């Protein structure tokens, strides 16, 4: 690991994990691997965290193929080299998803989560780690505010009661630009060939452009968003 990685991102991962008690000794954690940069960065970060802390936990990689057949062979190889068991599951839902004209992304995400929970249970896993990061937090916050009039975004940890599972998000303090840089510098493996046909045409991308515009004038907007959520005081709103 490069010396400056602590300052660049690993301390932030450690802070998030400690502050929200995301990982404990003997946890068995599935890392959801989509083939994208965020989740492979998450896997890399958790491997570094385990290597550079007192925490001892098991990591498994899981790719759910929705039926688009992304080539994950480089990711699989990376897992093998790092002694991370890799699970692949094809759930063949692509046709079903696109029958739903209104909210295919919502349906896809719900079905993927269901499959992940089932596979976690089969493998006696107690936590699933997802690659949502600080930029996602800010985008989701703005998206909910603008489109649904709600103050709502991802939580650092959420609990799936039905499967007795915790969903953890260790990257909540890391912004997307940092992730892009490290993925490139470390040549972390991405999925190849096919991408989702709905990529870049959904509302999230529209809000992402809005966020970039805001950041031109207010560069610390993502930090301020996280700070506002963490320091939320009920008395300051109409509750
Ligand atoms: N097909 C999948 N198989 C396993 N895990 C997944 C899959 N799709 C998404 N995930 C998990 O859910 C997280 C959030 O999903 P989302 O589709 O929003 O990804 P993203 O923000 O584009 O991230 P990435 O760059 O990793 O694709 C991912 O970071 C990953 O941990």
Coordinates of C-alpha atoms and ligand atoms in Angstrom, one line a residue:
X1 CA 0.0 0.0 0.0
X2 CA 1.3 3.5 -0.9
X3 CA 2.1 5.5 2.3
X4 CA -0.3 8.4 1.5
X5 CA -3.3 6.1 1.1
X6 CA -4.0 6.4 4.8
X7 CA -4.5 10.1 4.4
X8 CA -6.1 9.9 1.0
X9 CA -8.9 7.4 2.0
X10 CA -8.1 4.6 4.4
X11 CA -8.4 6.8 7.5
X12 CA -11.8 7.9 6.3
X13 CA -12.9 4.2 5.8
X14 CA -11.6 3.5 9.3
X15 CA -13.4 6.5 10.8
X16 CA -16.7 5.5 9.2
X17 CA -16.3 1.8 10.2
X18 CA -15.5 2.8 13.8
X19 CA -18.0 5.6 14.2
X20 CA -20.9 3.4 13.1
X21 CA -19.5 0.2 14.4
X22 CA -19.9 -1.4 11.0
X23 CA -17.4 -4.2 11.4
X24 CA -16.6 -6.4 14.4
X25 CA -14.2 -9.3 14.9
X26 CA -15.3 -12.6 13.3
X27 CA -17.8 -10.9 11.0
X28 CA -18.4 -12.6 7.7
X29 CA -19.0 -10.0 5.0
X30 CA -20.1 -10.2 1.4
X31 CA -18.9 -7.4 -0.8
X32 CA -21.3 -6.7 -3.6
X33 CA -19.3 -6.5 -6.8
X34 CA -21.2 -4.9 -9.7
X35 CA -18.3 -4.7 -12.1
X36 CA -18.0 -0.9 -11.5
X37 CA -15.3 1.1 -9.8
X38 CA -17.0 1.8 -6.5
X39 CA -17.5 -1.8 -5.5
X40 CA -14.0 -2.9 -6.5
X41 CA -12.6 0.0 -4.6
X42 CA -14.7 -1.1 -1.6
X43 CA -13.2 -4.6 -1.8
X44 CA -9.6 -3.1 -2.1
X45 CA -10.3 -0.8 0.9
X46 CA -11.6 -3.6 3.1
X47 CA -8.6 -5.7 2.3
X48 CA -6.3 -2.9 3.3
X49 CA -8.3 -2.2 6.4
X50 CA -8.1 -5.8 7.5
X51 CA -4.4 -5.8 6.9
X52 CA -3.8 -2.5 8.7
X53 CA -6.0 -2.8 11.8
X54 CA -6.8 -5.1 14.7
X55 CA -10.0 -6.2 13.1
X56 CA -10.2 -9.8 11.8
X57 CA -13.1 -10.6 9.5
X58 CA -13.9 -12.8 6.5
X59 CA -14.6 -11.2 3.1
X60 CA -16.4 -12.9 0.2
X61 CA -17.0 -11.3 -3.2
X62 CA -20.4 -11.6 -4.9
X63 CA -21.5 -10.6 -8.4
X64 CA -25.2 -10.9 -9.3
X65 CA -25.6 -11.1 -13.1
X66 CA -29.0 -9.7 -14.0
X67 CA -28.7 -11.4 -17.4
X68 CA -26.5 -8.9 -19.2
X69 CA -23.4 -11.1 -18.8
X70 CA -20.7 -8.6 -17.8
X71 CA -17.3 -10.2 -18.1
X72 CA -16.0 -10.4 -14.5
X73 CA -13.0 -12.6 -15.1
X74 CA -10.4 -9.9 -14.0
X75 CA -12.4 -9.3 -10.8
X76 CA -12.6 -13.0 -10.2
X77 CA -8.8 -13.3 -10.7
X78 CA -8.2 -10.3 -8.3
X79 CA -10.4 -12.1 -5.7
X80 CA -8.4 -15.3 -6.2
X81 CA -5.1 -13.5 -5.8
X82 CA -6.3 -12.0 -2.5
X83 CA -7.8 -15.3 -1.2
X84 CA -11.3 -13.9 -1.3
X85 CA -13.9 -16.5 -2.2
X86 CA -15.9 -15.3 -5.3
X87 CA -19.5 -16.1 -5.9
X88 CA -21.3 -15.6 -9.2
X89 CA -25.1 -15.9 -9.6
X90 CA -27.2 -15.3 -12.7
X91 CA -30.7 -14.3 -11.8
X92 CA -31.9 -13.7 -15.4
X93 CA -34.2 -10.7 -14.7
X94 CA -33.3 -8.4 -17.6
X95 CA -36.5 -9.0 -19.6
X96 CA -38.7 -8.7 -16.6
X97 CA -37.1 -5.4 -15.6
X98 CA -37.7 -3.7 -18.9
X99 CA -41.3 -4.7 -18.9
X100 CA -41.5 -2.2 -16.1
X101 CA -41.4 1.1 -18.1
X102 CA -41.7 3.4 -15.1
X103 CA -39.1 2.3 -12.7
X104 CA -36.8 -0.4 -14.0
X105 CA -33.8 0.7 -11.9
X106 CA -35.9 0.5 -8.7
X107 CA -37.1 -3.0 -9.6
X108 CA -33.6 -4.2 -10.6
X109 CA -32.1 -2.9 -7.4
X110 CA -34.8 -4.6 -5.3
X111 CA -34.4 -7.9 -7.0
X112 CA -30.6 -7.8 -6.7
X113 CA -30.9 -7.0 -3.0
X114 CA -33.3 -10.0 -2.6
X115 CA -30.8 -12.3 -4.3
X116 CA -27.9 -10.9 -2.2
X117 CA -29.8 -11.5 1.0
X118 CA -30.7 -15.1 0.0
X119 CA -27.0 -15.8 -0.9
X120 CA -25.8 -14.2 2.3
X121 CA -28.1 -16.5 4.3
X122 CA -26.9 -19.6 2.3
X123 CA -23.3 -18.7 3.1
X124 CA -23.9 -17.9 6.8
X125 CA -22.9 -14.3 6.2
X126 CA -24.0 -11.6 8.7
X127 CA -23.2 -8.4 6.7
X128 CA -23.3 -7.1 3.1
X129 CA -21.0 -4.2 2.2
X130 CA -22.1 -1.8 -0.5
X131 CA -20.1 0.7 -2.5
X132 CA -22.2 3.8 -1.9
X133 CA -19.9 6.8 -1.3
X134 CA -20.1 10.4 -0.2
X135 CA -21.0 11.6 -3.7
X136 CA -23.9 9.1 -3.8
X137 CA -25.0 10.4 -0.4
X138 CA -25.2 14.0 -1.7
X139 CA -26.9 13.0 -5.0
X140 CA -29.5 10.9 -3.2
X141 CA -30.1 13.7 -0.7
X142 CA -30.7 16.2 -3.5
X143 CA -32.7 13.7 -5.6
X144 CA -35.1 13.0 -2.7
X145 CA -35.4 16.7 -1.9
X146 CA -36.1 17.7 -5.4
X147 CA -38.2 14.9 -6.7
X148 CA -40.1 13.6 -3.6
X149 CA -39.9 16.5 -1.1
X150 CA -38.2 14.3 1.5
X151 CA -35.1 14.8 3.6
X152 CA -33.7 11.3 3.1
X153 CA -30.6 9.5 2.0
X154 CA -28.6 6.2 2.6
X155 CA -27.8 5.3 6.1
X156 CA -24.3 4.1 7.1
X157 CA -25.9 0.9 8.3
X158 CA -29.3 -0.6 7.6
X159 CA -30.9 -3.7 8.9
X160 CA -32.7 -6.4 6.9
X161 CA -34.9 -8.0 9.6
X162 CA -36.2 -10.8 7.4
X163 CA -32.7 -12.2 6.8
X164 CA -31.1 -10.9 10.0
X165 CA -28.5 -9.1 7.9
X166 CA -26.8 -5.7 8.2
X167 CA -26.1 -3.7 5.1
X168 CA -23.0 -1.6 5.7
X169 CA -21.6 1.3 3.7
X170 CA -17.9 1.9 4.6
X171 CA -17.3 4.5 1.9
X172 CA -19.7 7.2 3.2
X173 CA -16.8 9.6 3.7
X174 CA -15.0 9.0 0.4
X175 CA -15.9 11.1 -2.7
X176 CA -16.1 9.6 -6.2
X177 CA -13.1 11.5 -7.6
X178 CA -10.8 9.8 -5.0
X179 CA -12.2 6.4 -5.9
X180 CA -11.6 7.1 -9.6
X181 CA -8.0 8.1 -8.9
X182 CA -7.2 5.0 -6.8
X183 CA -8.9 2.6 -9.2
X184 CA -6.9 4.0 -12.0
X185 CA -3.5 4.2 -10.1
X186 CA -3.9 0.6 -8.8
X187 CA -5.4 -0.7 -12.0
X188 CA -8.2 -2.3 -10.0
X189 CA -10.2 -4.7 -12.3
X190 CA -13.5 -3.6 -13.8
X191 CA -16.2 -5.7 -15.4
X192 CA -16.0 -5.7 -19.2
X193 CA -18.2 -5.7 -22.3
X194 CA -21.7 -5.0 -21.4
X195 CA -23.2 -2.2 -19.4
X196 CA -26.7 -1.5 -18.3
X197 CA -28.8 0.1 -21.1
X198 CA -30.3 2.5 -18.6
X199 CA -26.9 3.9 -17.5
X200 CA -26.6 7.6 -17.8
X201 CA -30.2 8.3 -18.7
X202 CA -31.8 8.2 -15.3
X203 CA -32.6 10.9 -12.9
X204 CA -29.5 10.3 -10.8
X205 CA -27.4 11.5 -13.7
X206 CA -29.4 14.7 -14.0
X207 CA -28.9 15.4 -10.3
X208 CA -25.2 14.5 -10.7
X209 CA -24.8 17.3 -13.2
X210 CA -26.6 19.6 -10.7
X211 CA -24.2 18.6 -8.0
X212 CA -21.2 19.3 -10.2
X213 CA -22.7 22.8 -10.9
X214 CA -23.1 23.5 -7.2
X215 CA -19.6 22.3 -6.5
X216 CA -18.1 24.8 -9.0
X217 CA -19.2 27.5 -6.6
X218 CA -19.3 25.6 -3.3
X219 CA -16.5 22.9 -3.5
X220 CA -17.2 21.5 -0.1
X221 CA -20.9 20.8 -0.7
X222 CA -20.5 17.0 -0.3
X223 CA -18.8 17.5 3.1
X224 CA -21.4 20.0 4.2
X225 CA -24.2 17.6 3.2
X226 CA -22.7 14.7 5.3
X227 CA -22.1 17.1 8.2
X228 CA -25.7 18.4 8.0
X229 CA -27.0 14.9 8.2
X230 CA -24.7 13.8 11.0
X231 CA -25.4 16.9 13.1
X232 CA -29.1 17.1 12.4
X233 CA -31.0 18.6 15.3
X234 CA -34.7 17.9 15.5
X235 CA -35.5 21.2 17.1
X236 CA -34.2 23.1 14.0
X237 CA -36.9 21.6 11.8
X238 CA -40.6 21.7 12.3
X239 CA -40.9 18.6 14.4
Ligands
LIG1 N1 -24.8 -6.8 -9.9 C1 -24.4 -6.6 -8.6 N2 -23.8 -7.6 -8.0 C2 -23.3 -7.4 -6.7 N3 -23.4 -6.2 -6.1 C3 -23.9 -5.2 -6.7 C4 -24.5 -5.3 -8.0 N4 -24.9 -4.1 -8.4 C5 -24.7 -3.3 -7.4 N5 -24.1 -3.9 -6.3 C6 -23.7 -3.3 -5.0 O1 -24.6 -2.2 -4.7 C7 -23.8 -1.0 -4.7 C8 -24.6 0.1 -5.2 O2 -25.1 -0.2 -6.5 P1 -25.2 0.9 -7.7 O3 -25.8 0.2 -8.8 O4 -25.7 2.1 -7.2 O5 -23.6 0.9 -8.0 P2 -22.7 2.1 -8.4 O6 -22.9 3.3 -7.6 O7 -22.8 2.3 -9.9 O8 -21.3 1.4 -8.0 P3 -20.3 0.6 -8.9 O9 -19.3 1.6 -9.4 O10 -19.7 -0.4 -7.9 O11 -21.1 -0.1 -10.0 C9 -22.5 -1.3 -5.5 O12 -21.5 -0.4 -5.1 C10 -22.3 -2.7 -5.1 O13 -21.7 -2.8 -3.9

